[in-house]
Amino acid sequence: MLIVAERINASRKSISQAISAGDAAFIQNEARAQETAGAHYVDVNAGSFVGEEEKYLRWLVETVQEVTDLPLCLDSPDPNVIKAVLPLTKRPPMINSITLEPVRLEGILPLVKEHKTKVIALCQSDEAIAETADAKVEMASKLVDAATKAGVALDDLYIDPLVYPIATNTESASATLEAIRRIMKEFPGVHTTMGLTNVSHGLPARKLVNRTFLVAAVTSGLDSAILDPTDKQLFGALMTALMVNGKDEFCLNYIAAHREGRLE
C-alpha cells in the first residue's frame, strides 16, 4: 500500500500561514512527522496562492527536501507549474494530477514520461464528473488509453475514482468501491488511489467515516491512499485492513507498527 502524505497543503490554514511567513521549520516538522508515521511520498501543494503558485511550490519543494529523502508528490493541476518545479526534485516524484481535460493530458503526460514519474489520474473531464460506477470505469478506461498512448507505464498510473460526500449522494461510496474492484480487475497493472476526506464532508464524527471507508476500499482492492499518516487511528485501520485481507505476510508490518507506537 503506497501512502501519499497529505498534510502539506496550502488549503490548510496553518500550512498557508507557514508558507506566507516563510516558516521553514513548521513545514519541515510536518514533513518529518509524516515520514516517521509511514509515508512513502510527501504531497506538496501551494494551490491557494493564485498567481504565485509556482514561486511557493518551488519553496516547498526545496524546504521539504532539506529534511527528508522521501520522494515528493507535486500537487498542481497546472502543467506549467509542474514543468517548472520538476527539475528541483531529487528523486522521481509523483504528479497530482491529471484529468481527461485536454490541457492537463497534453501538458502533463509528456512530463510523466520524460521524467519517469508516477501520476494520479482523476475520473473527471471538462464536461462531467463520474458519479456512478459505470461512469467511473468508463473514464478510467479513457485515462488508461491516454496514458498508454503517451508511453506511460500502467505501473506508474494511479487512478482516483473520486468519491463524493455521502451526505448529499448516499450511493457515492458504494459506487466508488465497485469502481475500484472493476478497475483493478479490468486494467491489470494499473493502481487505484484516493483522497478519503470527501466521503465524510457534512457529517459528524468525520474521522470515523473516513476510517470505515478506507477499510472497505482496501478490501475492494485499493492499493494507494492520500491521507494523514500521523492520524494513528486512521493508520491503524489501514494496517489492520491490509493484514486481514492477506496483504501483510505473517502480520509483520502490523506488529512492527504496533511496537513503534504508530497504532491506536
CSV table of N, CA and C in Angstrom, one decimal, residues 23-110:
chain,number,residue,atom,x,y,z
A,23,ASP,N,8.0,30.2,7.0
A,23,ASP,CA,8.3,29.4,8.2
A,23,ASP,C,8.8,28.0,7.8
A,24,ALA,N,10.0,27.8,7.5
A,24,ALA,CA,10.6,26.6,7.0
A,24,ALA,C,10.5,25.5,8.1
A,25,ALA,N,10.8,25.9,9.3
A,25,ALA,CA,10.8,24.9,10.4
A,25,ALA,C,9.4,24.3,10.6
A,26,PHE,N,8.3,25.0,10.5
A,26,PHE,CA,7.0,24.5,10.6
A,26,PHE,C,6.7,23.4,9.5
A,27,ILE,N,7.0,23.8,8.3
A,27,ILE,CA,6.8,22.9,7.1
A,27,ILE,C,7.7,21.6,7.3
A,28,GLN,N,8.9,21.8,7.7
A,28,GLN,CA,9.9,20.7,7.9
A,28,GLN,C,9.4,19.8,9.0
A,29,ASN,N,8.9,20.3,10.0
A,29,ASN,CA,8.3,19.4,11.1
A,29,ASN,C,7.2,18.6,10.6
A,30,GLU,N,6.3,19.1,9.7
A,30,GLU,CA,5.3,18.4,9.1
A,30,GLU,C,5.8,17.2,8.2
A,31,ALA,N,6.8,17.6,7.5
A,31,ALA,CA,7.4,16.5,6.6
A,31,ALA,C,8.0,15.4,7.4
A,32,ARG,N,8.8,15.8,8.5
A,32,ARG,CA,9.4,14.7,9.3
A,32,ARG,C,8.4,13.9,10.0
A,33,ALA,N,7.3,14.5,10.5
A,33,ALA,CA,6.3,13.7,11.2
A,33,ALA,C,5.6,12.7,10.3
A,34,GLN,N,5.4,13.1,9.1
A,34,GLN,CA,4.7,12.2,8.1
A,34,GLN,C,5.6,11.1,7.7
A,35,GLU,N,6.9,11.4,7.5
A,35,GLU,CA,7.9,10.3,7.2
A,35,GLU,C,7.9,9.3,8.3
A,36,THR,N,8.1,9.8,9.5
A,36,THR,CA,8.1,8.9,10.7
A,36,THR,C,6.9,8.1,10.8
A,37,ALA,N,5.7,8.6,10.4
A,37,ALA,CA,4.4,7.9,10.6
A,37,ALA,C,4.2,6.9,9.5
A,38,GLY,N,5.1,6.8,8.5
A,38,GLY,CA,5.0,5.8,7.5
A,38,GLY,C,4.7,6.2,6.1
A,39,ALA,N,4.8,7.5,5.7
A,39,ALA,CA,4.5,7.9,4.4
A,39,ALA,C,5.6,7.4,3.4
A,40,HIS,N,5.1,7.2,2.1
A,40,HIS,CA,6.1,6.9,1.1
A,40,HIS,C,6.3,8.1,0.1
A,41,TYR,N,5.4,9.0,0.0
A,41,TYR,CA,5.5,10.2,-0.7
A,41,TYR,C,5.0,11.3,0.1
A,42,VAL,N,5.6,12.5,0.0
A,42,VAL,CA,5.1,13.7,0.7
A,42,VAL,C,4.5,14.7,-0.3
A,43,ASP,N,3.2,14.9,-0.2
A,43,ASP,CA,2.5,15.8,-1.1
A,43,ASP,C,2.8,17.2,-0.7
A,44,VAL,N,3.1,18.1,-1.8
A,44,VAL,CA,3.3,19.5,-1.5
A,44,VAL,C,2.4,20.3,-2.5
A,45,ASN,N,1.6,21.2,-1.9
A,45,ASN,CA,0.6,21.9,-2.6
A,45,ASN,C,0.6,23.4,-2.2
A,46,ALA,N,0.7,24.2,-3.2
A,46,ALA,CA,0.6,25.7,-2.9
A,46,ALA,C,-0.5,26.3,-3.8
A,47,GLY,N,-1.5,25.5,-4.0
A,47,GLY,CA,-2.6,26.0,-5.0
A,47,GLY,C,-3.4,27.1,-4.6
A,48,SER,N,-3.5,27.4,-3.3
A,48,SER,CA,-4.3,28.6,-2.9
A,48,SER,C,-3.7,29.9,-3.1
A,49,PHE,N,-2.4,29.9,-3.5
A,49,PHE,CA,-1.7,31.2,-3.8
A,49,PHE,C,-1.8,31.5,-5.3
A,50,VAL,N,-3.0,31.9,-5.7
A,50,VAL,CA,-3.3,32.2,-7.1
A,50,VAL,C,-2.3,33.2,-7.7
A,51,GLY,N,-1.7,32.9,-8.8
A,51,GLY,CA,-0.7,33.9,-9.4
A,51,GLY,C,0.7,33.7,-8.8
A,52,GLU,N,0.8,33.1,-7.7
A,52,GLU,CA,2.1,32.9,-7.1
A,52,GLU,C,2.4,31.4,-6.8
A,53,GLU,N,1.6,30.5,-7.3
A,53,GLU,CA,1.7,29.1,-7.0
A,53,GLU,C,3.1,28.6,-7.3
A,54,GLU,N,3.6,28.9,-8.5
A,54,GLU,CA,4.9,28.4,-8.8
A,54,GLU,C,6.0,28.8,-7.8
A,55,LYS,N,6.0,30.0,-7.5
A,55,LYS,CA,7.0,30.5,-6.5
A,55,LYS,C,7.0,29.8,-5.2
A,56,TYR,N,5.8,29.6,-4.7
A,56,TYR,CA,5.7,29.0,-3.4
A,56,TYR,C,5.8,27.5,-3.4
A,57,LEU,N,5.5,26.9,-4.6
A,57,LEU,CA,5.7,25.4,-4.7
A,57,LEU,C,7.2,25.1,-4.8
A,58,ARG,N,7.9,26.0,-5.5
A,58,ARG,CA,9.4,25.9,-5.5
A,58,ARG,C,9.9,25.9,-4.1
A,59,TRP,N,9.5,26.8,-3.3
A,59,TRP,CA,9.9,26.9,-2.0
A,59,TRP,C,9.6,25.7,-1.1
A,60,LEU,N,8.4,25.2,-1.3
A,60,LEU,CA,8.0,24.0,-0.6
A,60,LEU,C,8.9,22.8,-1.0
A,61,VAL,N,9.1,22.6,-2.3
A,61,VAL,CA,10.0,21.5,-2.7
A,61,VAL,C,11.4,21.6,-2.1
A,62,GLU,N,12.0,22.7,-2.2
A,62,GLU,CA,13.3,22.9,-1.6
A,62,GLU,C,13.3,22.8,-0.1
A,63,THR,N,12.3,23.3,0.6
A,63,THR,CA,12.3,23.2,2.0
A,63,THR,C,12.1,21.8,2.5
A,64,VAL,N,11.2,21.1,1.9
A,64,VAL,CA,10.9,19.7,2.4
A,64,VAL,C,12.1,18.8,2.1
A,65,GLN,N,12.7,19.0,0.9
A,65,GLN,CA,13.8,18.1,0.6
A,65,GLN,C,15.1,18.3,1.4
A,66,GLU,N,15.1,19.4,2.2
A,66,GLU,CA,16.2,19.6,3.1
A,66,GLU,C,16.2,18.6,4.3
A,67,VAL,N,15.0,18.0,4.6
A,67,VAL,CA,14.9,17.2,5.8
A,67,VAL,C,14.4,15.8,5.6
A,68,THR,N,14.1,15.5,4.3
A,68,THR,CA,13.6,14.1,4.0
A,68,THR,C,14.1,13.6,2.7
A,69,ASP,N,14.4,12.4,2.6
A,69,ASP,CA,14.8,11.8,1.3
A,69,ASP,C,13.6,11.1,0.6
A,70,LEU,N,12.4,11.2,1.2
A,70,LEU,CA,11.2,10.7,0.6
A,70,LEU,C,10.9,11.4,-0.7
A,71,PRO,N,10.5,10.8,-1.8
A,71,PRO,CA,10.1,11.5,-3.0
A,71,PRO,C,8.8,12.3,-2.7
A,72,LEU,N,8.6,13.3,-3.5
A,72,LEU,CA,7.5,14.2,-3.4
A,72,LEU,C,6.4,13.9,-4.3
A,73,CYS,N,5.2,14.4,-3.9
A,73,CYS,CA,4.1,14.4,-4.8
A,73,CYS,C,3.7,15.8,-5.1
A,74,LEU,N,4.0,16.2,-6.4
A,74,LEU,CA,3.8,17.6,-6.8
A,74,LEU,C,2.3,17.8,-7.1
A,75,ASP,N,1.7,18.6,-6.3
A,75,ASP,CA,0.2,18.7,-6.3
A,75,ASP,C,-0.2,20.0,-7.0
A,76,SER,N,-0.5,20.0,-8.3
A,76,SER,CA,-0.9,21.1,-9.0
A,76,SER,C,-1.6,20.7,-10.3
A,77,PRO,N,-2.7,21.3,-10.7
A,77,PRO,CA,-3.3,21.0,-12.0
A,77,PRO,C,-2.7,21.7,-13.2
A,78,ASP,N,-1.8,22.6,-12.9
A,78,ASP,CA,-1.2,23.5,-13.9
A,78,ASP,C,0.1,22.9,-14.5
A,79,PRO,N,0.0,22.5,-15.8
A,79,PRO,CA,1.2,21.9,-16.4
A,79,PRO,C,2.4,22.7,-16.4
A,80,ASN,N,2.2,24.1,-16.5
A,80,ASN,CA,3.4,25.0,-16.5
A,80,ASN,C,4.1,25.0,-15.1
A,81,VAL,N,3.3,24.9,-14.0
A,81,VAL,CA,3.8,24.9,-12.7
A,81,VAL,C,4.6,23.6,-12.5
A,82,ILE,N,4.0,22.5,-12.9
A,82,ILE,CA,4.7,21.2,-12.8
A,82,ILE,C,6.0,21.2,-13.5
A,83,LYS,N,6.0,21.7,-14.7
A,83,LYS,CA,7.2,21.7,-15.6
A,83,LYS,C,8.3,22.5,-14.9
A,84,ALA,N,7.9,23.6,-14.3
A,84,ALA,CA,8.9,24.5,-13.6
A,84,ALA,C,9.5,23.9,-12.4
A,85,VAL,N,8.8,23.1,-11.6
A,85,VAL,CA,9.3,22.6,-10.4
A,85,VAL,C,10.0,21.2,-10.5
A,86,LEU,N,9.6,20.5,-11.6
A,86,LEU,CA,10.2,19.1,-11.7
A,86,LEU,C,11.7,19.0,-11.6
A,87,PRO,N,12.4,20.0,-12.3
A,87,PRO,CA,13.9,19.9,-12.2
A,87,PRO,C,14.4,20.0,-10.8
A,88,LEU,N,13.6,20.5,-9.8
A,88,LEU,CA,14.1,20.7,-8.5
A,88,LEU,C,14.1,19.4,-7.6
A,89,THR,N,13.3,18.5,-8.1
A,89,THR,CA,13.1,17.3,-7.3
A,89,THR,C,14.4,16.4,-7.4
A,90,LYS,N,14.7,15.8,-6.2
A,90,LYS,CA,15.9,15.0,-6.1
A,90,LYS,C,15.7,13.5,-6.5
A,91,ARG,N,14.4,13.1,-6.3
A,91,ARG,CA,14.0,11.8,-6.7
A,91,ARG,C,12.8,11.8,-7.6
A,92,PRO,N,12.6,10.8,-8.5
A,92,PRO,CA,11.4,10.9,-9.3
A,92,PRO,C,10.1,11.0,-8.5
A,93,PRO,N,9.4,12.1,-8.7
A,93,PRO,CA,8.2,12.3,-7.9
A,93,PRO,C,6.9,11.7,-8.5
A,94,MET,N,5.9,11.9,-7.8
A,94,MET,CA,4.5,11.6,-8.3
A,94,MET,C,3.9,13.0,-8.7
A,95,ILE,N,3.1,13.0,-9.7
A,95,ILE,CA,2.4,14.2,-10.1
A,95,ILE,C,0.9,14.0,-9.7
A,96,ASN,N,0.3,15.0,-9.1
A,96,ASN,CA,-1.1,15.0,-8.7
A,96,ASN,C,-1.7,16.3,-9.2
A,97,SER,N,-2.3,16.3,-10.4
A,97,SER,CA,-2.9,15.2,-11.0
A,97,SER,C,-3.3,15.5,-12.5
A,98,ILE,N,-3.8,14.5,-13.2
A,98,ILE,CA,-4.4,14.8,-14.5
A,98,ILE,C,-5.9,14.4,-14.4
A,99,THR,N,-6.6,14.9,-15.4
A,99,THR,CA,-8.0,14.5,-15.6
A,99,THR,C,-8.1,14.3,-17.1
A,100,LEU,N,-9.3,14.1,-17.6
A,100,LEU,CA,-9.5,13.9,-19.1
A,100,LEU,C,-9.5,15.3,-19.8
A,101,GLU,N,-9.3,16.4,-19.1
A,101,GLU,CA,-9.2,17.7,-19.8
A,101,GLU,C,-8.0,17.7,-20.7
A,102,PRO,N,-8.2,18.0,-21.9
A,102,PRO,CA,-7.0,18.0,-22.9
A,102,PRO,C,-5.8,18.8,-22.4
A,103,VAL,N,-6.0,20.0,-21.8
A,103,VAL,CA,-4.9,20.8,-21.4
A,103,VAL,C,-4.0,20.1,-20.4
A,104,ARG,N,-4.6,19.4,-19.5
A,104,ARG,CA,-3.9,18.6,-18.5
A,104,ARG,C,-3.2,17.4,-19.1
A,105,LEU,N,-4.0,16.7,-19.9
A,105,LEU,CA,-3.4,15.4,-20.5
A,105,LEU,C,-2.2,15.8,-21.4
A,106,GLU,N,-2.4,16.8,-22.3
A,106,GLU,CA,-1.4,17.1,-23.2
A,106,GLU,C,-0.2,17.8,-22.6
A,107,GLY,N,-0.5,18.5,-21.5
A,107,GLY,CA,0.6,19.3,-20.8
A,107,GLY,C,1.4,18.4,-19.8
A,108,ILE,N,0.7,17.4,-19.2
A,108,ILE,CA,1.4,16.7,-18.1
A,108,ILE,C,1.9,15.3,-18.5
A,109,LEU,N,1.2,14.6,-19.3
A,109,LEU,CA,1.6,13.2,-19.6
A,109,LEU,C,3.0,13.2,-20.3
A,110,PRO,N,3.4,14.1,-21.2
A,110,PRO,CA,4.7,14.1,-21.7
A,110,PRO,C,5.8,14.3,-20.6
